Amino acid sequence: MKKMIFSLLLGLGLVNSASALEGNAEAGKAKSAMCAACHGADGNSPVPIYPNLAGQSGAYIAKQLADFKTGSATGGKQGRNDPVMAGMVAALSEQDMADLGAFFAAQTSAAGKGAANEAGKKLYFGGQAKRKITACVACHGADGKGMASAGFPAVAGQNLDYLKAQLVKFREGTRANDTNSVMRNIAMRLSDDDIAAISEHMASLK
């Protein structure tokens, strides 16, 4: 059944061959030393502009690593383009990516540090039909833990600065590795105030 689900997600572009591999958390731990400076030894980043990886779906992490590698190889025309991550993923094999994903997925995410934001909570749970803004809860869940089986990441407790930056990138189209442009189609309708409010709510989730 698990293989069937992965095959379906692979066909939909929600995962790729790297994220479909079985990762080994112990092997990933040994390979994670290069990640610690930005993402923390346990995946809880000490630097606000970088994402927390602890507790994130292993398949999602593997996909992002593969997308960074693709982005570097295509000059940003495909995948996810980032000058810092390009160097980090250059020598990684698909198995390395799966192992890193497994390691960080096994770590415990720190509790959210963001302040409560009622406007952000309203948009997160209800969206705004008149502006064609889809509610975030549909993909990321009421608790912000995401839907690993569908390829949707956890956002609970994520760093506020990182969340804001990614929504802006989706809005501007400089991040374009979302399947079927789902995030870009939503983010393009968000104002700066919307992004700030939603990001605060997500960062406050435990």
Tab-separated table of C-alpha atoms in Angstrom:
chain	number	residue	atom	x	y	z
A	1	MET	CA	0.000	0.000	0.000
A	2	LYS	CA	2.820	2.420	0.895
A	3	LYS	CA	4.485	1.818	-2.479
A	4	MET	CA	1.177	2.428	-4.250
A	5	ILE	CA	0.696	5.752	-2.459
A	6	PHE	CA	4.235	6.862	-3.325
A	7	SER	CA	3.694	5.885	-6.953
A	8	LEU	CA	0.554	8.031	-7.073
A	9	LEU	CA	2.279	11.007	-5.420
A	10	LEU	CA	5.249	10.596	-7.754
A	11	GLY	CA	2.923	10.833	-10.742
A	12	LEU	CA	1.313	13.973	-9.328
A	13	GLY	CA	4.707	15.602	-8.734
A	14	LEU	CA	4.170	15.822	-4.968
A	15	VAL	CA	7.252	13.681	-4.377
A	16	ASN	CA	10.236	12.707	-6.499
A	17	SER	CA	12.580	9.731	-6.638
A	18	ALA	CA	14.657	11.066	-3.725
A	19	SER	CA	11.630	11.475	-1.462
A	20	ALA	CA	10.342	8.012	-2.438
A	21	LEU	CA	13.507	6.285	-1.166
A	22	GLU	CA	13.571	4.746	2.293
A	23	GLY	CA	15.775	6.921	4.488
A	24	ASN	CA	17.988	5.788	7.352
A	25	ALA	CA	17.904	8.177	10.316
A	26	GLU	CA	21.219	6.974	11.775
A	27	ALA	CA	22.959	7.447	8.456
A	28	GLY	CA	21.294	10.833	8.161
A	29	LYS	CA	22.610	11.895	11.552
A	30	ALA	CA	26.167	11.258	10.403
A	31	LYS	CA	25.538	13.294	7.254
A	32	SER	CA	23.796	16.187	9.016
A	33	ALA	CA	26.899	17.921	10.424
A	34	MET	CA	27.016	20.292	7.456
A	35	CYS	CA	23.402	21.312	8.141
A	36	ALA	CA	23.850	22.241	11.812
A	37	ALA	CA	25.193	25.777	11.416
A	38	CYS	CA	21.991	26.995	9.746
A	39	HIS	CA	19.377	24.468	10.845
A	40	GLY	CA	20.639	23.434	14.281
A	41	ALA	CA	22.063	20.071	15.301
A	42	ASP	CA	18.558	18.822	16.114
A	43	GLY	CA	16.838	20.616	13.237
A	44	ASN	CA	15.626	23.578	15.301
A	45	SER	CA	17.326	26.508	13.623
A	46	PRO	CA	19.003	29.173	15.773
A	47	VAL	CA	18.849	31.565	12.807
A	48	PRO	CA	15.373	33.073	12.118
A	49	ILE	CA	15.796	33.311	8.351
A	50	TYR	CA	16.392	29.549	8.040
A	51	PRO	CA	13.708	26.883	8.439
A	52	ASN	CA	13.288	24.464	11.284
A	53	LEU	CA	13.591	20.929	9.925
A	54	ALA	CA	12.839	18.992	13.105
A	55	GLY	CA	9.656	16.953	12.824
A	56	GLN	CA	9.150	17.872	9.175
A	57	SER	CA	8.133	15.098	6.795
A	58	GLY	CA	11.184	13.162	5.648
A	59	ALA	CA	9.805	12.893	2.120
A	60	TYR	CA	9.211	16.651	2.007
A	61	ILE	CA	12.772	17.415	3.129
A	62	ALA	CA	14.186	15.003	0.554
A	63	LYS	CA	12.080	16.639	-2.159
A	64	GLN	CA	13.281	20.120	-1.235
A	65	LEU	CA	16.923	18.988	-1.319
A	66	ALA	CA	16.375	17.440	-4.737
A	67	ASP	CA	14.619	20.607	-5.919
A	68	PHE	CA	17.572	22.727	-4.773
A	69	LYS	CA	19.889	20.486	-6.784
A	70	THR	CA	17.651	20.767	-9.841
A	71	GLY	CA	17.427	24.536	-9.400
A	72	SER	CA	21.188	24.837	-9.331
A	73	ALA	CA	21.610	22.658	-12.415
A	74	THR	CA	19.008	24.575	-14.452
A	75	GLY	CA	19.878	28.090	-13.311
A	76	GLY	CA	16.574	28.381	-11.492
A	77	LYS	CA	14.426	27.466	-14.493
A	78	GLN	CA	13.262	24.362	-12.642
A	79	GLY	CA	13.272	23.257	-9.024
A	80	ARG	CA	14.190	25.641	-6.239
A	81	ASN	CA	17.034	28.124	-6.667
A	82	ASP	CA	19.126	29.238	-3.692
A	83	PRO	CA	22.847	30.157	-3.786
A	84	VAL	CA	23.540	28.832	-0.280
A	85	MET	CA	21.706	25.538	-0.675
A	86	ALA	CA	23.152	24.981	-4.143
A	87	GLY	CA	26.557	24.379	-2.610
A	88	MET	CA	25.148	22.216	0.172
A	89	VAL	CA	23.326	19.792	-2.117
A	90	ALA	CA	25.886	19.607	-4.928
A	91	ALA	CA	27.469	16.353	-3.751
A	92	LEU	CA	24.366	14.731	-2.244
A	93	SER	CA	22.999	11.519	-3.731
A	94	GLU	CA	19.305	10.675	-3.628
A	95	GLN	CA	20.033	8.269	-0.778
A	96	ASP	CA	21.826	11.034	1.142
A	97	MET	CA	18.738	13.221	0.763
A	98	ALA	CA	16.434	10.450	1.955
A	99	ASP	CA	18.702	9.763	4.951
A	100	LEU	CA	18.814	13.442	5.930
A	101	GLY	CA	15.047	13.626	5.628
A	102	ALA	CA	14.653	10.593	7.883
A	103	PHE	CA	16.996	12.033	10.502
A	104	PHE	CA	15.330	15.425	10.761
A	105	ALA	CA	11.849	13.901	10.637
A	106	ALA	CA	12.751	11.895	13.755
A	107	GLN	CA	13.724	15.012	15.738
A	108	THR	CA	11.334	16.903	18.013
A	109	SER	CA	10.182	20.306	16.828
A	110	ALA	CA	10.419	23.140	19.346
A	111	ALA	CA	7.192	24.868	20.359
A	112	GLY	CA	6.125	27.869	18.312
A	113	LYS	CA	7.529	31.199	19.465
A	114	GLY	CA	5.319	33.507	17.428
A	115	ALA	CA	2.737	35.838	18.945
A	116	ALA	CA	-0.956	35.108	18.475
A	117	ASN	CA	-2.501	36.992	15.569
A	118	GLU	CA	-6.289	36.957	15.197
A	119	ALA	CA	-6.287	38.320	11.648
A	120	GLY	CA	-3.805	35.651	10.642
A	121	LYS	CA	-5.823	32.957	12.388
A	122	LYS	CA	-8.954	34.041	10.520
A	123	LEU	CA	-7.208	33.842	7.145
A	124	TYR	CA	-5.539	30.546	8.047
A	125	PHE	CA	-8.805	28.853	8.933
A	126	GLY	CA	-11.258	30.641	6.669
A	127	GLY	CA	-9.355	32.197	3.801
A	128	GLN	CA	-11.261	34.962	2.042
A	129	ALA	CA	-13.661	33.916	-0.697
A	130	LYS	CA	-14.095	37.378	-2.238
A	131	ARG	CA	-10.347	37.592	-2.887
A	132	LYS	CA	-10.096	33.912	-3.846
A	133	ILE	CA	-7.725	33.202	-0.961
A	134	THR	CA	-7.880	29.539	-0.015
A	135	ALA	CA	-7.752	28.687	3.696
A	136	CYS	CA	-4.319	27.401	4.738
A	137	VAL	CA	-5.932	24.763	6.947
A	138	ALA	CA	-7.007	22.819	3.858
A	139	CYS	CA	-3.438	21.640	3.221
A	140	HIS	CA	-1.509	22.365	6.422
A	141	GLY	CA	-4.080	21.184	8.971
A	142	ALA	CA	-5.705	22.828	11.966
A	143	ASP	CA	-2.595	22.255	14.080
A	144	GLY	CA	-0.188	23.235	11.308
A	145	LYS	CA	1.352	19.758	11.195
A	146	GLY	CA	0.768	19.422	7.467
A	147	MET	CA	-0.193	16.293	5.543
A	148	ALA	CA	2.921	14.213	4.981
A	149	SER	CA	1.152	11.612	2.842
A	150	ALA	CA	0.027	14.336	0.426
A	151	GLY	CA	3.342	16.196	0.365
A	152	PHE	CA	2.154	19.233	2.330
A	153	PRO	CA	4.691	20.452	4.926
A	154	ALA	CA	4.270	21.254	8.585
A	155	VAL	CA	4.233	24.990	9.333
A	156	ALA	CA	3.639	24.877	13.093
A	157	GLY	CA	6.429	26.490	15.096
A	158	GLN	CA	8.322	27.475	11.964
A	159	ASN	CA	10.555	30.544	12.159
A	160	LEU	CA	8.551	33.710	11.512
A	161	ASP	CA	11.121	35.379	9.263
A	162	TYR	CA	11.423	32.242	7.155
A	163	LEU	CA	7.651	31.916	6.731
A	164	LYS	CA	7.340	35.535	5.615
A	165	ALA	CA	10.200	35.180	3.152
A	166	GLN	CA	8.736	32.052	1.548
A	167	LEU	CA	5.275	33.573	1.110
A	168	VAL	CA	6.846	36.618	-0.532
A	169	LYS	CA	8.900	34.372	-2.817
A	170	PHE	CA	5.805	32.435	-3.824
A	171	ARG	CA	3.980	35.705	-4.450
A	172	GLU	CA	6.803	37.026	-6.616
A	173	GLY	CA	7.305	33.693	-8.365
A	174	THR	CA	10.959	33.450	-7.339
A	175	ARG	CA	10.077	30.188	-5.581
A	176	ALA	CA	8.226	27.965	-7.999
A	177	ASN	CA	8.586	24.366	-6.849
A	178	ASP	CA	5.000	24.091	-5.626
A	179	THR	CA	2.975	21.477	-7.501
A	180	ASN	CA	0.419	22.946	-9.888
A	181	SER	CA	1.336	26.462	-8.663
A	182	VAL	CA	-0.855	25.959	-5.591
A	183	MET	CA	1.121	28.282	-3.320
A	184	ARG	CA	1.827	30.839	-6.032
A	185	ASN	CA	-1.863	31.125	-6.895
A	186	ILE	CA	-2.703	31.816	-3.253
A	187	ALA	CA	0.267	34.031	-2.389
A	188	MET	CA	-0.258	36.316	-5.382
A	189	ARG	CA	-3.476	37.479	-3.715
A	190	LEU	CA	-1.883	38.234	-0.340
A	191	SER	CA	-0.913	41.733	0.758
A	192	ASP	CA	2.130	42.434	2.914
A	193	ASP	CA	-0.205	42.714	5.921
A	194	ASP	CA	-1.815	39.361	5.079
A	195	ILE	CA	1.579	37.685	4.864
A	196	ALA	CA	2.712	39.181	8.172
A	197	ALA	CA	-0.506	38.106	9.921
A	198	ILE	CA	-0.613	34.553	8.544
A	199	SER	CA	3.079	34.051	9.262
A	200	GLU	CA	2.619	35.134	12.871
A	201	HIS	CA	-0.257	32.718	13.345
A	202	MET	CA	1.667	29.797	11.858
A	203	ALA	CA	4.766	30.614	13.911
A	204	SER	CA	2.629	30.574	17.073
A	205	LEU	CA	1.277	27.060	16.516
A	206	LYS	CA	2.657	24.478	18.940
